[in-house]
Amino acid sequence: MLRRKARRVQEDDDPLDAAQERRVRAVLALGGVPQTDLPDGVQQVRLRLLERAAKGDEAPRDVSAWAAVVASNLAMDWHRAKRRQERVGERLASLRQLEHPSGEDTSVLSMAVAQGLDELPDQQRQVLVLRFFADLPVRGIAEELGIPEGTVKSRLHSAVRALRDRLHEDEVV
């Protein structure tokens, strides 16, 4: 009897029924999300529905339609992240192709930049990486982090200056 009650509570806690989950999977798959990432996408939809309930917001009138829209947005986010990752890869590949007097100079610069990034405060490192390695615009960084654009610009300015000073101090550049 206790097992039946426990099972019922767990089933009741799941904000998506089986049909809604299939619809979410279909929307994600049609949106181009690979099969291996579909379970994560379904979990994201569940999480957003649970977060909505935790905030005290009303449940959507049509949970199935709402979940499909969220799944569609997740598919778009997945493609954006993939494109960003590809651009980072292309940028890193082009940096490797630049001619340097020796491979040693490149590795010294890479190590100095990595050390300089490690020494930056977390907030400065975050905006620097998002801007120059993930290729996000200032507005995109502000939206993603939930901070004003001016704050992003200020942190970027401070981070670039600190990194430049570090590289000059180490006589790398």
Backbone as CSV, one residue per row, in Angstrom:
resi,resn,N_x,N_y,N_z,CA_x,CA_y,CA_z,C_x,C_y,C_z
1,MET,0.821,-1.184,0.000,0.000,0.000,0.000,0.877,1.265,0.000
2,LEU,1.925,1.270,0.821,2.820,2.426,0.856,3.512,2.621,-0.488
3,ARG,3.866,1.503,-1.121,4.521,1.617,-2.422,3.599,2.266,-3.451
4,ARG,2.324,1.864,-3.431,1.377,2.460,-4.367,1.257,3.965,-4.129
5,LYS,1.200,4.361,-2.858,1.106,5.788,-2.540,2.361,6.525,-3.000
6,ALA,3.529,5.934,-2.735,4.786,6.569,-3.142,4.836,6.707,-4.656
7,ARG,4.413,5.660,-5.373,4.414,5.714,-6.823,3.461,6.801,-7.318
8,ARG,2.292,6.911,-6.701,1.312,7.903,-7.100,1.857,9.312,-6.877
9,VAL,2.529,9.527,-5.745,3.103,10.842,-5.472,4.153,11.179,-6.514
10,GLN,5.027,10.201,-6.843,6.057,10.460,-7.845,5.424,10.762,-9.199
11,GLU,4.379,9.984,-9.566,3.716,10.228,-10.838,3.053,11.593,-10.841
12,ASP,2.444,11.969,-9.726,1.782,13.268,-9.646,2.789,14.409,-9.694
13,ASP,4.012,14.177,-9.227,5.034,15.221,-9.223,5.556,15.517,-10.622
14,ASP,5.422,14.579,-11.559,5.919,14.782,-12.917,4.979,15.727,-13.653
15,PRO,5.484,16.889,-14.039,4.601,17.867,-14.680,4.211,17.502,-16.112
16,LEU,4.898,16.526,-16.720,4.577,16.119,-18.084,4.040,14.692,-18.091
17,ASP,2.924,14.504,-18.773,2.448,13.129,-18.917,3.169,12.502,-20.115
18,ALA,2.911,11.235,-20.374,3.629,10.502,-21.423,3.411,11.129,-22.803
19,ALA,2.188,11.542,-23.097,1.898,12.148,-24.406,2.630,13.476,-24.563
20,GLN,2.657,14.273,-23.502,3.365,15.556,-23.558,4.863,15.337,-23.736
21,GLU,5.398,14.323,-23.050,6.825,14.027,-23.181,7.148,13.613,-24.619
22,ARG,6.297,12.789,-25.222,6.528,12.387,-26.619,6.498,13.598,-27.538
23,ARG,5.571,14.520,-27.263,5.479,15.721,-28.092,6.739,16.580,-27.938
24,VAL,7.225,16.718,-26.716,8.451,17.485,-26.476,9.616,16.836,-27.222
25,ARG,9.738,15.511,-27.114,10.808,14.801,-27.828,10.712,15.037,-29.340
26,ALA,9.488,14.987,-29.859,9.299,15.187,-31.298,9.703,16.594,-31.717
27,VAL,9.303,17.586,-30.941,9.653,18.972,-31.272,11.171,19.154,-31.233
28,LEU,11.805,18.606,-30.213,13.264,18.708,-30.116,13.934,18.018,-31.302
29,ALA,13.484,16.797,-31.629,14.085,16.048,-32.736,13.871,16.774,-34.059
30,LEU,12.661,17.274,-34.289,12.392,18.019,-35.522,13.173,19.328,-35.562
31,GLY,13.502,19.837,-34.385,14.305,21.053,-34.298,15.787,20.798,-34.522
32,GLY,16.154,19.532,-34.732,17.542,19.212,-35.054,18.407,18.819,-33.874
33,VAL,17.808,18.657,-32.708,18.577,18.235,-31.543,18.908,16.751,-31.699
34,PRO,20.164,16.346,-31.520,20.518,14.936,-31.678,19.828,14.041,-30.651
35,GLN,19.636,12.793,-31.022,18.970,11.814,-30.165,19.611,11.749,-28.778
36,THR,20.924,11.854,-28.719,21.620,11.734,-27.435,21.292,12.879,-26.489
37,ASP,20.864,14.029,-27.027,20.550,15.182,-26.193,19.060,15.314,-25.875
38,LEU,18.223,14.449,-26.451,16.778,14.547,-26.225,16.387,14.383,-24.756
39,PRO,16.947,13.399,-24.020,16.555,13.299,-22.599,16.864,14.572,-21.808
40,ASP,17.994,15.204,-22.109,18.331,16.457,-21.420,17.330,17.556,-21.767
41,GLY,16.895,17.595,-23.027,15.913,18.588,-23.436,14.585,18.392,-22.730
42,VAL,14.160,17.142,-22.614,12.906,16.850,-21.911,13.025,17.274,-20.454
43,GLN,14.174,16.996,-19.846,14.378,17.391,-18.447,14.354,18.911,-18.299
44,GLN,14.899,19.621,-19.267,14.872,21.088,-19.215,13.438,21.608,-19.241
45,VAL,12.603,21.002,-20.071,11.191,21.422,-20.128,10.528,21.151,-18.786
46,ARG,10.770,19.963,-18.223,10.206,19.649,-16.898,10.676,20.673,-15.862
47,LEU,11.954,20.951,-15.883,12.530,21.885,-14.918,11.884,23.256,-15.028
48,ARG,11.684,23.723,-16.234,11.073,25.047,-16.409,9.629,25.064,-15.916
49,LEU,8.942,23.969,-16.120,7.565,23.882,-15.625,7.546,23.859,-14.102
50,LEU,8.465,23.102,-13.508,8.553,23.050,-12.040,8.981,24.393,-11.456
51,GLU,9.922,25.071,-12.126,10.356,26.396,-11.661,9.187,27.380,-11.692
52,ARG,8.400,27.265,-12.735,7.228,28.133,-12.865,6.277,27.914,-11.684
53,ALA,6.043,26.660,-11.346,5.164,26.331,-10.225,5.777,26.781,-8.902
54,ALA,7.095,26.628,-8.762,7.776,27.020,-7.522,7.695,28.532,-7.298
55,LYS,7.667,29.288,-8.374,7.550,30.745,-8.251,6.129,31.172,-7.925
56,GLY,5.222,30.208,-7.989,3.835,30.536,-7.691,3.047,30.953,-8.912
57,ASP,3.644,30.852,-10.093,2.914,31.186,-11.320,1.867,30.118,-11.594
58,GLU,0.806,30.528,-12.248,-0.235,29.575,-12.619,0.311,28.594,-13.639
59,ALA,-0.207,27.386,-13.620,0.156,26.419,-14.645,-0.357,26.927,-15.982
60,PRO,0.358,26.680,-17.052,-0.132,27.119,-18.369,-1.494,26.492,-18.667
61,ARG,-2.322,27.220,-19.388,-3.649,26.720,-19.721,-3.551,25.413,-20.504
62,ASP,-2.643,25.380,-21.469,-2.419,24.185,-22.270,-0.956,23.779,-22.079
63,VAL,-0.717,22.894,-21.135,0.655,22.483,-20.797,1.355,21.896,-22.010
64,SER,0.636,21.154,-22.813,1.232,20.517,-23.983,1.756,21.564,-24.974
65,ALA,0.959,22.581,-25.251,1.384,23.650,-26.168,2.538,24.438,-25.573
66,TRP,2.441,24.744,-24.280,3.515,25.490,-23.607,4.810,24.696,-23.668
67,ALA,4.741,23.398,-23.400,5.930,22.549,-23.410,6.526,22.481,-24.817
68,ALA,5.678,22.475,-25.837,6.171,22.446,-27.215,6.915,23.731,-27.556
69,VAL,6.395,24.860,-27.103,7.070,26.140,-27.347,8.422,26.170,-26.629
70,VAL,8.442,25.728,-25.390,9.697,25.683,-24.633,10.691,24.755,-25.334
71,ALA,10.215,23.598,-25.814,11.092,22.653,-26.519,11.635,23.285,-27.793
72,SER,10.796,24.024,-28.491,11.238,24.706,-29.709,12.327,25.728,-29.382
73,ASN,12.126,26.476,-28.305,13.143,27.450,-27.874,14.445,26.751,-27.487
74,LEU,14.326,25.613,-26.821,15.525,24.857,-26.452,16.270,24.384,-27.685
75,ALA,15.540,23.953,-28.705,16.188,23.511,-29.943,16.953,24.670,-30.585
76,MET,16.341,25.862,-30.586,17.037,27.034,-31.134,18.276,27.348,-30.302
77,ASP,18.155,27.278,-28.985,19.309,27.518,-28.111,20.419,26.507,-28.383
78,TRP,20.034,25.255,-28.629,21.026,24.218,-28.907,21.795,24.575,-30.173
79,HIS,21.082,25.031,-31.218,21.747,25.405,-32.476,22.642,26.626,-32.285
80,ARG,22.175,27.589,-31.513,23.006,28.774,-31.262,24.298,28.381,-30.552
81,ALA,24.172,27.527,-29.547,25.359,27.084,-28.803,26.306,26.320,-29.725
82,LYS,25.744,25.513,-30.591,26.570,24.741,-31.537,27.313,25.693,-32.472
83,ARG,26.614,26.700,-33.000,27.263,27.678,-33.890,28.344,28.448,-33.150
84,ARG,28.065,28.839,-31.893,29.085,29.547,-31.104,30.316,28.673,-30.930
85,GLN,30.092,27.403,-30.628,31.204,26.478,-30.427,32.001,26.322,-31.719
86,GLU,31.307,26.258,-32.845,31.996,26.150,-34.133,32.824,27.393,-34.409
87,ARG,32.260,28.578,-34.096,33.015,29.823,-34.303,34.241,29.874,-33.420
88,VAL,34.114,29.410,-32.177,35.274,29.369,-31.280,36.328,28.442,-31.863
89,GLY,35.895,27.284,-32.352,36.833,26.340,-32.967,37.519,26.945,-34.174
90,GLU,36.751,27.637,-35.012,37.337,28.290,-36.189,38.326,29.374,-35.778
91,ARG,37.944,30.144,-34.758,38.829,31.208,-34.301,40.132,30.631,-33.750
92,LEU,40.022,29.569,-32.956,41.228,28.934,-32.414,42.074,28.334,-33.524
93,ALA,41.431,27.737,-34.528,42.174,27.164,-35.653,42.901,28.261,-36.422
94,SER,42.237,29.408,-36.616,42.895,30.497,-37.341,44.051,31.072,-36.529
95,LEU,43.917,31.081,-35.206,45.026,31.557,-34.378,46.229,30.630,-34.502
96,ARG,45.973,29.335,-34.602,47.064,28.373,-34.744,47.760,28.528,-36.082
97,GLN,47.023,28.990,-37.103,47.595,29.108,-38.430,48.464,30.353,-38.593
98,LEU,48.301,31.318,-37.687,49.122,32.528,-37.786,50.592,32.155,-37.661
99,GLU,51.387,32.806,-38.458,52.809,32.474,-38.421,53.477,33.207,-37.267
100,HIS,54.183,32.446,-36.485,54.968,32.987,-35.386,56.409,32.577,-35.620
101,PRO,57.355,33.366,-35.110,58.754,32.999,-35.310,59.053,31.562,-34.877
102,SER,58.435,31.109,-33.811,58.664,29.727,-33.394,57.458,29.229,-32.619
103,GLY,57.330,27.929,-32.532,56.255,27.330,-31.753,56.402,27.663,-30.285
104,GLU,57.643,27.913,-29.867,57.896,28.231,-28.458,57.232,29.548,-28.075
105,ASP,57.301,30.537,-28.983,56.666,31.832,-28.711,55.161,31.669,-28.515
106,THR,54.553,30.835,-29.347,53.117,30.600,-29.246,52.766,29.969,-27.909
107,SER,53.531,28.977,-27.511,53.207,28.299,-26.253,53.442,29.221,-25.059
108,VAL,54.448,30.075,-25.124,54.699,31.025,-24.039,53.530,31.998,-23.933
109,LEU,53.078,32.506,-25.070,51.940,33.430,-25.072,50.689,32.736,-24.554
110,SER,50.427,31.520,-25.016,49.248,30.775,-24.569,49.274,30.554,-23.066
111,MET,50.416,30.180,-22.544,50.526,29.942,-21.105,50.341,31.235,-20.325
112,ALA,50.919,32.324,-20.841,50.790,33.611,-20.153,49.336,34.079,-20.142
113,VAL,48.636,33.899,-21.252,47.227,34.288,-21.316,46.408,33.424,-20.357
114,ALA,46.680,32.119,-20.351,45.947,31.219,-19.445,46.180,31.608,-17.990
115,GLN,47.414,31.917,-17.637,47.713,32.332,-16.261,47.035,33.662,-15.943
116,GLY,47.074,34.580,-16.911,46.423,35.873,-16.713,44.921,35.722,-16.514
117,LEU,44.297,34.835,-17.279,42.862,34.584,-17.120,42.565,33.996,-15.746
118,ASP,43.426,33.085,-15.292,43.231,32.471,-13.976,43.274,33.495,-12.849
119,GLU,44.067,34.538,-13.028,44.241,35.527,-11.968,43.140,36.594,-11.954
120,LEU,42.343,36.652,-13.019,41.265,37.641,-13.062,40.155,37.251,-12.091
121,PRO,39.450,38.237,-11.541,38.261,37.919,-10.739,37.240,37.174,-11.607
122,ASP,36.438,36.337,-10.983,35.489,35.488,-11.719,34.609,36.286,-12.673
123,GLN,34.070,37.406,-12.214,33.147,38.182,-13.051,33.853,38.748,-14.281
124,GLN,35.099,39.189,-14.130,35.844,39.715,-15.267,36.204,38.591,-16.242
125,ARG,36.640,37.468,-15.699,37.004,36.331,-16.548,35.788,35.873,-17.349
126,GLN,34.638,35.846,-16.691,33.413,35.380,-17.336,33.065,36.234,-18.554
127,VAL,33.048,37.555,-18.396,32.680,38.404,-19.534,33.750,38.375,-20.619
128,LEU,35.008,38.263,-20.236,36.090,38.200,-21.218,35.975,36.939,-22.073
129,VAL,35.735,35.823,-21.428,35.589,34.559,-22.158,34.350,34.588,-23.047
130,LEU,33.228,35.095,-22.516,32.008,35.156,-23.325,32.169,36.083,-24.524
131,ARG,32.907,37.171,-24.347,33.068,38.131,-25.445,34.066,37.657,-26.496
132,PHE,35.242,37.227,-26.060,36.308,36.960,-27.015,36.481,35.493,-27.386
133,PHE,36.001,34.587,-26.577,36.133,33.175,-26.912,34.813,32.582,-27.379
134,ALA,33.692,33.029,-26.804,32.380,32.552,-27.245,31.781,33.491,-28.288
135,ASP,32.433,34.636,-28.522,32.040,35.577,-29.562,30.634,36.150,-29.366
136,LEU,30.236,36.348,-28.112,28.936,36.958,-27.836,29.075,38.479,-27.855
137,PRO,28.087,39.177,-28.387,28.122,40.640,-28.317,27.819,41.097,-26.889
138,VAL,28.140,42.344,-26.603,27.924,42.901,-25.269,26.465,42.742,-24.856
139,ARG,25.553,43.040,-25.757,24.124,42.917,-25.446,23.772,41.470,-25.088
140,GLY,24.308,40.508,-25.833,24.042,39.097,-25.556,24.576,38.668,-24.201
141,ILE,25.760,39.162,-23.855,26.347,38.836,-22.548,25.468,39.410,-21.441
142,ALA,25.037,40.655,-21.621,24.187,41.302,-20.614,22.893,40.516,-20.423
143,GLU,22.292,40.077,-21.519,21.042,39.316,-21.419,21.272,37.976,-20.739
144,GLU,22.340,37.286,-21.118,22.615,35.964,-20.549,22.905,36.037,-19.055
145,LEU,23.630,37.079,-18.645,24.004,37.195,-17.235,22.987,37.990,-16.416
146,GLY,22.067,38.649,-17.083,21.056,39.431,-16.366,21.626,40.678,-15.716
147,ILE,22.594,41.308,-16.396,23.206,42.535,-15.876,23.136,43.610,-16.960
148,PRO,23.270,44.885,-16.582,23.220,45.959,-17.578,24.421,45.900,-18.541
149,GLU,24.199,46.402,-19.759,25.268,46.438,-20.750,26.460,47.248,-20.246
150,GLY,26.196,48.329,-19.533,27.281,49.155,-18.999,28.171,48.370,-18.046
151,THR,27.579,47.491,-17.276,28.357,46.651,-16.358,29.234,45.694,-17.136
152,VAL,28.692,45.132,-18.219,29.482,44.233,-19.069,30.671,45.005,-19.646
153,LYS,30.409,46.195,-20.160,31.484,47.000,-20.757,32.552,47.345,-19.726
154,SER,32.115,47.704,-18.537,33.055,48.050,-17.472,33.927,46.852,-17.097
155,ARG,33.294,45.696,-16.936,34.050,44.493,-16.583,35.009,44.095,-17.704
156,LEU,34.548,44.235,-18.949,35.421,43.920,-20.086,36.639,44.836,-20.106
157,HIS,36.373,46.121,-19.908,37.465,47.091,-19.913,38.494,46.754,-18.830
158,SER,38.016,46.489,-17.638,38.918,46.156,-16.527,39.663,44.863,-16.780
159,ALA,38.983,43.884,-17.336,39.613,42.586,-17.591,40.692,42.686,-18.664
160,VAL,40.387,43.394,-19.741,41.368,43.551,-20.824,42.586,44.314,-20.320
161,ARG,42.334,45.364,-19.559,43.449,46.151,-19.022,44.317,45.297,-18.092
162,ALA,43.692,44.533,-17.209,44.447,43.692,-16.276,45.230,42.617,-17.025
163,LEU,44.623,42.013,-18.028,45.318,40.981,-18.800,46.471,41.584,-19.590
164,ARG,46.249,42.751,-20.196,47.306,43.430,-20.946,48.469,43.778,-20.017
165,ASP,48.140,44.328,-18.838,49.190,44.671,-17.875,49.988,43.441,-17.474
166,ARG,49.288,42.335,-17.255,49.959,41.089,-16.869,50.917,40.626,-17.971
167,LEU,50.473,40.690,-19.229,51.314,40.242,-20.340,52.526,41.165,-20.525
168,HIS,52.324,42.470,-20.305,53.461,43.399,-20.393,54.416,43.179,-19.222
169,GLU,53.862,42.951,-18.054,54.673,42.704,-16.852,55.559,41.473,-17.034
170,ASP,55.004,40.438,-17.646,55.779,39.211,-17.888,56.635,39.315,-19.150
171,GLU,56.566,40.473,-19.827,57.327,40.743,-21.051,57.033,39.709,-22.137
172,VAL,55.768,39.334,-22.217,55.351,38.394,-23.245,54.984,39.157,-24.523
173,VAL,54.371,40.333,-24.350,54.026,41.169,-25.509,54.602,42.551,-25.310
